[in-house]
């Protein structure tokens, strides 16, 4: 097995120290491939893969994925060519929100195994040269966390200020804040006659970061896992840890816009991030990536600017949220908005900011079902087109489990098929109260629900797709597993999986794709997304036909294509002329 370093060395040799112009240091300056690879941190040149442990691989037949299962599948990630794995919420939890309600930050969830299983996972990942990133849910804990049990027990308990407690106002909640999962964000607790704040479920009370004791407890948790060798952390709800204080009612306008935008306006966010970084200074290379949901661009830029020593990067959701309203309603998406978002998310004019690029994660439905073709004959081709975009933009690409085989949405027809608190609560709030007809809610939810991306990983064509031996996995396997699975795609040259493997190899052999500048050249083309990536070794042009119709694209006169780097229509010949014809959903990278 080649190690990651050896793999890069090999590429560097074959690329013959090609000069390139990374823009990461401001003004262009020529450096060799070798020096780029060795001077940039791994999280700039690398690719991250997200595992949703509950659905990745079950090893003991209980219908839930686990650490031994993940360990047994690390070779899949190795052969894909990724550099790091983000293990989604995996700590001890009563699972009110599938692990995003942590009962003990220093224990692995018993559903997923023991600390010994985790340690074996870490050791195997190290052997395979794959780094591990853990998911830190620090905006809130579980109501079953010892801190909260203490906190709610009496008004003068030493843990009382670990959470936000407020008196009732006019006999009701202290403010009009809604909870992300329906109802009020305040829950009355009769033991002490006060309300506590929970941005998410009632079982997810928000931690009070104003209290330095809370912060230091959480920083100690980071050091605990860093000592176990993890390479970084993804911070859940990162923008919400600092609260807008003093609490007041949101205005109607604030309530109408995404309420989370208001919740991320707390004044002390940068201070907390800086303090968190300083508190983990024994591990200066830790990669910190925040979930920037709700945070405006300028706040994200400040938090990830490398001079500020806060986060390294943050997920931005501006584009991902554009076609979902109120957490369930599906709206048409727009290619122009994708182009606009990418343009302002490439940051190639800012040497201090490095983006993370993704079109799928555990909180959204499958990208091929959202942004790809609805025609079955173009499904795989559009999955490959999306891969071409994901792996040719500037920023760290995040591949979500199953995306690399083109997993698509589940055919949900009834509310009982879901396993998501958000779906159940909205059903109660909207359908059971008669505000929205059941059929309308179900039809929209089937398209937008995050459970679409949480169905078990499809490994092979055996029963339950090789995910579990249990006939009842925690969420049903997508019936398309007979066609869409790792084993069959690994054998097929033209599969989505083979395409991902090729693309990843190509990205790693062409530093211009990683560090080069980005320039949108689509003009006002309605269905084609075209951009160029440039470095001193030349220019690459990416052409993406987001349509069931063929089209043609006139290349800029300054670009004379010499070769096709990759084509998602293997049998289709790409024309290297000034005007390039493209088949439906065809994607090309030219050089
Ligand atoms: C964002 C996580 O990604 C999501 O899955 C979770 O439900 C919420 N934060 C609350 O922790």
XYZ file of C-alpha atoms and ligand atoms in Angstrom:
602
model
C 0.000 0.000 0.000
C 1.517 3.351 -0.985
C 1.450 5.952 1.735
C 0.008 9.382 1.058
C 3.456 10.946 1.023
C 4.825 8.305 -1.316
C 1.799 8.782 -3.568
C 2.485 12.512 -3.805
C 6.188 11.915 -4.373
C 5.327 9.656 -7.278
C 3.079 12.292 -8.785
C 5.686 14.950 -8.312
C 8.255 12.905 -10.150
C 5.894 12.191 -13.013
C 4.927 15.841 -13.204
C 8.635 16.607 -13.588
C 8.666 19.563 -11.247
C 6.267 21.430 -13.465
C 6.305 25.124 -12.543
C 2.971 26.435 -11.334
C 1.731 29.712 -9.925
C -0.067 29.205 -6.659
C -2.003 32.240 -5.672
C -2.205 31.222 -2.048
C 0.701 33.475 -1.161
C -0.680 36.581 -2.807
C 1.221 37.628 -5.906
C 1.987 34.794 -8.318
C 5.400 33.239 -7.997
C 6.739 30.190 -9.768
C 7.329 27.127 -7.612
C 7.669 23.451 -8.389
C 4.950 20.877 -7.837
C 7.177 19.341 -5.210
C 7.429 22.452 -3.145
C 3.707 23.131 -3.345
C 2.852 19.713 -2.072
C 5.338 19.902 0.721
C 4.712 23.492 1.794
C 0.931 23.638 1.776
C -0.910 22.062 4.712
C -2.609 18.738 3.977
C -6.063 20.258 4.261
C -5.396 22.535 1.292
C -4.058 19.909 -1.062
C -6.143 17.031 0.292
C -9.660 15.700 -0.057
C -11.978 14.944 2.863
C -14.527 12.120 2.924
C -17.470 12.273 5.305
C -18.680 9.114 7.000
C -22.106 8.948 8.607
C -21.270 6.140 11.065
C -24.826 4.959 11.632
C -25.104 4.108 7.936
C -21.617 3.195 6.810
C -20.976 -0.427 7.811
C -22.496 -2.595 10.500
C -20.191 -5.271 11.931
C -22.379 -6.888 14.603
C -25.737 -7.278 12.920
C -27.656 -4.756 15.041
C -28.652 -2.762 11.969
C -26.464 0.248 12.888
C -23.053 1.074 11.497
C -20.128 1.019 13.917
C -16.378 1.581 14.312
C -15.295 -1.996 13.515
C -17.410 -1.683 10.360
C -15.743 1.615 9.448
C -12.325 0.108 10.072
C -13.090 -2.773 7.743
C -13.980 -0.346 4.955
C -11.042 2.053 5.201
C -9.451 0.396 2.175
C -12.339 1.764 0.093
C -11.315 5.289 1.070
C -7.675 4.489 0.415
C -8.440 3.238 -3.074
C -10.584 6.288 -3.722
C -7.581 8.452 -2.894
C -8.942 10.650 -0.106
C -6.705 12.080 2.595
C -8.944 12.480 5.595
C -12.208 11.244 6.974
C -14.691 13.322 8.921
C -16.526 10.947 11.258
C -19.934 12.509 11.797
C -21.306 12.724 15.389
C -20.068 9.565 17.122
C -20.136 10.266 20.876
C -22.301 8.825 23.630
C -25.809 10.089 23.016
C -29.469 9.237 23.628
C -29.924 10.044 19.920
C -32.731 12.561 20.030
C -30.988 14.055 16.981
C -28.934 11.082 15.802
C -25.851 11.824 17.874
C -26.028 15.632 17.788
C -27.143 15.519 21.420
C -24.041 14.426 23.288
C -24.313 12.870 26.743
C -20.581 12.370 27.255
C -17.967 14.065 25.080
C -15.253 11.629 26.072
C -17.075 8.403 25.225
C -17.775 6.739 21.927
C -21.459 5.927 21.452
C -22.108 2.338 22.529
C -24.054 1.966 19.257
C -20.757 2.391 17.440
C -18.501 0.339 19.723
C -15.977 0.876 22.485
C -12.978 3.125 22.952
C -10.890 0.103 21.970
C -12.786 -0.036 18.657
C -12.129 3.661 18.161
C -8.421 3.218 18.910
C -8.227 0.364 16.388
C -9.966 2.551 13.831
C -7.415 5.304 14.451
C -4.498 2.883 14.150
C -5.790 1.430 10.886
C -6.518 4.892 9.461
C -2.957 5.895 10.283
C -1.628 2.785 8.552
C -3.643 3.691 5.470
C -2.427 7.296 5.682
C -5.914 8.690 6.293
C -6.383 11.436 8.830
C -9.373 11.551 11.158
C -11.556 14.568 11.920
C -14.187 14.390 14.666
C -17.478 16.228 14.929
C -17.709 18.511 17.954
C -21.231 19.446 18.966
C -20.468 22.323 21.292
C -23.411 24.651 20.785
C -25.553 22.310 22.853
C -25.308 19.059 24.777
C -27.892 16.400 25.515
C -30.289 17.076 28.381
C -28.918 13.777 29.708
C -25.388 15.191 29.979
C -24.294 15.308 33.623
C -23.820 19.082 33.361
C -27.450 19.571 32.429
C -28.749 17.092 35.003
C -26.953 19.133 37.625
C -27.938 22.429 36.063
C -31.652 21.722 36.052
C -31.670 20.309 39.598
C -31.722 23.663 41.437
C -31.243 27.372 40.841
C -28.099 27.473 42.943
C -26.410 24.364 41.571
C -22.793 25.129 40.531
C -23.679 23.969 36.999
C -26.718 26.249 36.695
C -24.821 28.718 34.497
C -23.604 26.041 32.130
C -26.877 26.657 30.258
C -29.196 29.605 29.668
C -31.999 29.841 32.222
C -34.515 32.686 32.193
C -37.682 33.658 34.029
C -41.015 33.346 32.196
C -42.257 36.547 30.572
C -46.005 37.183 30.871
C -46.396 33.556 31.824
C -44.694 32.352 28.632
C -41.274 31.920 27.047
C -38.705 34.705 27.584
C -38.499 35.515 23.842
C -40.323 34.619 20.630
C -37.455 32.533 19.247
C -38.542 29.486 17.308
C -36.744 26.156 17.623
C -35.179 24.724 14.467
C -37.361 21.640 14.853
C -40.653 23.448 15.433
C -42.213 25.078 18.516
C -40.465 27.498 20.854
C -36.706 27.600 21.459
C -37.459 27.863 25.194
C -38.620 24.956 27.329
C -40.189 25.423 30.731
C -38.707 23.235 33.455
C -41.010 22.901 36.417
C -38.287 21.770 38.844
C -37.024 25.330 39.125
C -39.795 27.301 37.416
C -37.584 28.741 34.653
C -37.117 28.266 30.927
C -33.944 26.961 29.261
C -32.813 27.756 25.736
C -32.586 25.097 23.005
C -32.005 26.193 19.416
C -32.570 22.580 18.403
C -34.609 19.813 20.095
C -35.923 20.067 23.654
C -33.319 17.440 24.470
C -30.528 19.702 23.140
C -30.087 22.554 25.665
C -27.706 25.288 24.478
C -24.434 25.550 26.375
C -23.601 28.909 27.879
C -20.253 29.910 26.378
C -20.385 33.150 28.372
C -19.338 31.004 31.302
C -15.539 30.477 31.134
C -15.900 27.154 32.954
C -17.978 25.789 30.083
C -15.425 26.902 27.535
C -12.546 25.339 29.394
C -14.396 22.057 29.825
C -14.949 21.995 26.059
C -11.354 22.895 25.215
C -10.215 20.061 27.488
C -12.389 17.740 25.402
C -10.552 18.878 22.268
C -7.197 18.163 23.886
C -8.450 14.756 25.003
C -9.206 13.708 21.407
C -6.167 15.468 19.957
C -4.017 13.370 22.314
C -5.583 10.323 20.683
C -4.173 11.458 17.364
C -7.071 13.072 15.567
C -6.079 15.671 12.984
C -8.917 18.093 13.375
C -12.464 18.938 14.301
C -15.621 19.965 12.542
C -17.589 22.317 14.785
C -21.332 21.848 14.664
C -23.424 25.053 14.607
C -20.179 27.003 14.969
C -21.814 30.372 14.339
C -24.323 29.909 17.135
C -22.027 29.377 20.114
C -21.942 33.094 20.884
C -25.459 34.303 21.632
C -26.868 37.705 20.733
C -27.248 39.155 24.218
C -29.178 40.435 26.009
C -31.960 38.186 24.723
C -34.752 40.070 22.985
C -37.641 39.175 20.698
C -36.734 38.763 17.058
C -38.423 41.269 14.762
C -40.944 40.049 12.197
C -38.356 40.528 9.483
C -35.806 38.466 11.398
C -38.393 35.765 11.915
C -39.298 35.762 8.261
C -35.725 35.451 7.033
C -33.867 32.409 8.158
C -33.947 32.759 11.956
C -30.556 31.153 12.186
C -29.094 34.303 10.596
C -30.091 36.192 13.730
C -28.842 33.460 16.021
C -25.333 33.794 14.603
C -24.985 37.474 15.473
C -23.423 36.956 18.920
C -20.615 39.415 19.601
C -17.991 37.057 21.048
C -17.589 34.498 18.281
C -14.085 35.473 17.170
C -12.927 35.696 20.751
C -14.158 32.144 21.414
C -12.540 30.711 18.288
C -9.239 32.392 19.137
C -9.389 31.146 22.688
C -10.165 27.624 21.483
C -7.150 27.726 19.196
C -4.905 29.006 21.976
C -6.216 26.374 24.396
C -5.171 23.618 21.977
C -1.776 25.133 21.159
C -0.065 21.869 22.124
C -1.478 20.634 18.798
C -0.836 23.580 16.492
C -1.654 21.660 13.295
C -5.203 20.789 14.226
C -7.582 21.512 11.374
C -10.641 23.446 12.537
C -13.590 23.591 10.164
C -16.783 25.276 11.243
C -20.334 24.699 10.175
C -21.057 28.223 9.012
C -24.838 27.796 8.651
C -26.438 31.218 9.050
C -23.170 33.120 9.176
C -22.861 35.936 6.646
C -19.857 35.850 4.327
C -17.931 38.609 6.107
C -18.176 36.850 9.458
C -16.963 33.627 7.899
C -14.093 35.422 6.211
C -13.026 36.926 9.522
C -13.204 33.577 11.292
C -11.148 31.728 8.679
C -8.594 34.435 7.849
C -5.319 32.695 8.676
C -3.938 35.818 10.372
C -6.684 35.650 12.974
C -5.834 32.172 14.260
C -9.429 30.997 14.558
C -10.808 28.401 12.129
C -9.057 27.100 9.017
C -12.199 26.915 6.942
C -15.973 26.949 7.174
C -18.829 25.313 5.311
C -21.036 27.910 3.668
C -24.674 27.101 2.948
C -25.817 30.046 0.833
C -26.184 27.922 -2.278
C -27.180 24.669 -0.566
C -30.144 26.327 1.127
C -31.421 28.282 -1.857
C -34.010 25.719 -2.955
C -35.349 24.571 0.411
C -37.834 26.692 2.293
C -38.823 26.303 5.963
C -36.741 23.148 6.209
C -39.019 21.049 3.968
C -40.449 22.839 0.941
C -38.721 22.177 -2.378
C -38.129 25.083 -4.749
C -36.473 25.003 -8.174
C -32.741 25.582 -8.054
C -30.900 27.953 -10.338
C -27.657 27.389 -12.206
C -27.002 31.116 -12.177
C -27.070 31.106 -8.380
C -24.617 28.235 -8.326
C -22.272 30.203 -10.575
C -22.710 33.337 -8.482
C -22.032 31.459 -5.283
C -18.944 29.696 -6.599
C -17.586 32.961 -7.923
C -17.656 34.555 -4.503
C -16.604 31.369 -2.712
C -13.348 30.783 -4.579
C -11.395 33.471 -2.704
C -8.526 33.366 -5.171
C -8.000 37.069 -4.599
C -7.558 36.510 -0.878
C -4.388 34.686 0.116
C -5.632 34.313 3.686
C -8.852 32.422 3.045
C -9.230 28.815 1.962
C -12.721 27.501 1.132
C -14.208 24.049 1.574
C -16.305 22.847 -1.344
C -19.266 20.475 -1.058
C -22.618 19.730 -2.662
C -23.745 16.960 -0.340
C -23.594 16.128 3.353
C -25.734 14.402 5.975
C -28.124 17.363 6.225
C -29.226 17.502 2.576
C -30.755 15.159 0.069
C -28.541 13.513 -2.554
C -26.834 15.903 -4.960
C -27.546 13.852 -8.080
C -31.263 13.942 -7.237
C -31.153 17.685 -6.457
C -28.962 19.062 -9.194
C -28.621 16.222 -11.709
C -30.923 15.001 -14.454
C -34.321 13.514 -13.626
C -33.983 11.286 -16.714
C -32.661 7.831 -15.758
C -30.448 7.646 -18.849
C -28.551 10.739 -17.651
C -28.388 9.942 -13.950
C -24.832 8.605 -13.884
C -23.607 11.146 -16.366
C -24.953 13.971 -14.247
C -23.409 12.440 -11.105
C -20.067 12.505 -12.936
C -20.642 16.084 -14.056
C -21.215 17.105 -10.447
C -18.039 15.239 -9.482
C -16.155 17.140 -12.176
C -17.273 20.400 -10.619
C -16.618 19.322 -7.020
C -13.089 18.235 -7.805
C -12.096 21.087 -10.081
C -12.989 24.064 -7.917
C -10.581 25.888 -5.653
C -10.907 24.681 -2.068
C -10.873 21.426 -0.122
C -13.412 19.068 -1.689
C -15.679 17.143 0.689
C -17.103 13.894 -0.645
C -20.051 12.572 1.348
C -20.381 8.796 1.661
C -22.184 7.300 -1.310
C -21.731 10.401 -3.462
C -18.798 8.605 -5.109
C -21.112 5.871 -6.401
C -23.949 8.195 -7.375
C -26.330 7.268 -4.558
C -29.645 9.004 -5.067
C -32.767 9.875 -3.069
C -34.888 7.185 -1.423
C -38.453 6.751 -2.728
C -40.116 7.942 0.513
C -43.914 7.741 0.514
C -44.906 7.787 4.184
C -43.801 9.587 7.332
C -43.141 6.268 9.100
C -40.199 5.617 6.763
C -38.191 8.502 8.227
C -36.006 8.569 11.311
C -35.529 12.302 11.788
C -36.847 14.439 14.612
C -37.149 17.377 12.212
C -39.522 15.443 9.947
C -41.700 14.246 12.837
C -41.927 17.637 14.511
C -42.843 19.417 11.289
C -45.450 16.732 10.568
C -47.003 17.473 13.971
C -46.779 21.264 13.522
C -47.941 21.421 9.928
C -49.905 18.359 8.937
C -51.593 17.371 12.184
C -52.767 20.967 12.683
C -54.185 21.048 9.156
C -51.860 23.859 8.000
C -50.390 21.791 5.171
C -52.017 18.811 3.420
C -50.228 15.519 4.152
C -49.684 14.805 0.445
C -48.017 18.185 -0.092
C -45.734 17.774 2.896
C -44.783 14.219 1.935
C -44.121 15.063 -1.703
C -41.806 17.942 -0.775
C -40.144 16.115 2.044
C -39.324 13.148 -0.162
C -37.212 15.524 -2.233
C -35.696 17.662 0.510
C -35.322 15.372 3.544
C -31.847 14.781 4.895
C -32.787 11.152 5.499
C -32.247 10.738 1.754
C -28.518 10.909 2.372
C -28.618 8.849 5.559
C -29.801 5.551 4.082
C -27.199 2.773 4.401
C -24.110 2.773 2.240
C -24.501 0.460 -0.742
C -21.537 -1.877 -0.809
C -22.711 -4.765 -2.978
C -25.734 -6.521 -4.433
C -26.242 -8.873 -1.477
C -29.125 -8.498 0.938
C -29.182 -5.030 2.639
C -26.491 -3.942 0.171
C -23.792 -5.549 2.320
C -24.368 -2.908 5.002
C -25.745 -5.268 7.663
C -26.839 -8.853 8.207
C -29.885 -7.542 10.041
C -33.076 -7.621 7.991
C -34.107 -4.300 9.549
C -31.407 -1.648 9.297
C -32.141 1.551 11.245
C -33.146 3.215 7.960
C -34.154 1.199 4.906
C -31.656 0.545 2.123
C -32.395 2.321 -1.144
C -33.958 -0.274 -3.482
C -31.605 0.778 -6.277
C -28.680 -0.945 -4.510
C -28.659 -3.794 -7.044
C -27.381 -1.364 -9.670
C -25.752 1.280 -7.479
C -23.094 -0.285 -5.273
C -19.364 -0.168 -4.673
C -18.570 -3.727 -5.708
C -20.161 -3.609 -9.128
C -18.959 -0.069 -9.852
C -15.401 -0.943 -8.899
C -15.386 -3.514 -11.719
C -16.885 -1.239 -14.330
C -14.647 1.199 -16.219
C -17.431 3.650 -17.003
C -18.965 3.734 -13.519
C -19.406 6.782 -11.304
C -16.921 5.266 -8.842
C -14.235 4.752 -11.507
C -14.784 8.320 -12.623
C -14.254 9.616 -9.068
C -11.059 7.623 -8.736
C -9.754 9.005 -12.038
C -10.706 12.552 -11.159
C -9.041 12.390 -7.758
C -5.839 11.154 -9.383
C -6.046 13.970 -11.893
C -6.652 16.640 -9.244
C -3.601 15.447 -7.358
C -1.410 15.475 -10.427
C -2.421 18.975 -11.491
C -1.752 21.539 -8.787
C -3.438 24.169 -10.969
C -6.708 22.408 -10.153
C -5.943 22.796 -6.472
C -4.326 26.200 -6.224
C -4.813 27.914 -9.567
C -6.941 31.007 -9.985
C -10.629 30.692 -10.933
C -12.392 32.596 -13.650
C -15.981 32.060 -14.775
C -16.173 32.146 -18.570
C -19.805 31.014 -18.974
C -20.936 34.432 -20.181
C -24.711 34.419 -20.264
C -25.010 30.819 -21.403
C -28.249 29.528 -19.850
C -27.320 25.854 -19.429
C -23.555 25.713 -19.528
C -21.243 26.400 -16.635
C -17.696 27.051 -17.818
C -14.660 28.234 -15.909
C -10.945 28.241 -16.180
C -8.289 27.476 -13.620
C -4.928 29.052 -14.321
C -1.405 28.645 -13.059
C 2.023 29.098 -14.571
C 1.846 25.602 -16.044
C -1.064 26.727 -18.119
C -4.805 26.915 -18.088
C -7.449 24.259 -17.689
C -10.982 24.819 -18.868
C -13.919 23.061 -17.236
C -17.140 22.730 -19.236
C -20.324 21.486 -17.566
C -23.558 21.110 -19.518
C -26.245 21.196 -16.829
C -29.046 20.155 -19.162
C -30.945 17.327 -20.858
C -30.285 19.179 -24.124
C -27.050 19.265 -26.114
C -25.283 22.564 -26.546
C -22.170 24.181 -27.894
C -19.648 26.451 -26.238
C -17.243 28.889 -27.868
C -13.939 28.852 -25.995
C -12.153 32.122 -25.211
C -9.845 32.982 -28.140
C -6.836 32.966 -25.861
C -7.372 29.289 -24.994
C -6.245 26.715 -27.556
C -7.132 23.255 -26.261
C -4.469 20.616 -26.741
C -5.932 17.684 -24.855
C -8.948 16.363 -23.024
C -8.027 15.763 -19.398
C -11.284 13.989 -18.558
C -14.610 13.413 -20.267
C -17.678 11.984 -18.518
C -18.971 10.504 -21.789
C -16.336 7.863 -22.420
C -17.678 6.898 -25.832
C -18.252 10.535 -26.853
C -15.455 12.193 -28.753
C -14.581 15.646 -27.533
C -13.803 18.150 -30.268
C -10.706 20.229 -29.657
C -11.796 23.240 -31.649
C -12.768 26.802 -30.910
C -16.360 25.755 -30.478
C -16.984 22.651 -28.418
C -20.214 20.672 -28.836
C -21.472 19.071 -25.633
C -23.958 16.252 -25.213
C -26.620 16.451 -22.482
C -24.908 16.505 -19.054
C -21.499 16.158 -20.628
C -18.569 17.507 -18.642
C -15.064 18.074 -19.916
C -11.799 19.328 -18.554
C -9.564 20.595 -21.346
C -5.966 21.741 -21.289
C -26.014 20.545 12.283
C -25.828 19.084 12.084
O -25.114 18.863 10.908
C -27.213 18.487 12.084
O -27.229 17.167 11.619
C -27.766 18.627 13.470
O -29.083 18.131 13.492
C -27.766 20.088 13.916
N -26.548 20.776 13.599
C -27.956 20.199 15.401
O -26.817 19.738 16.066
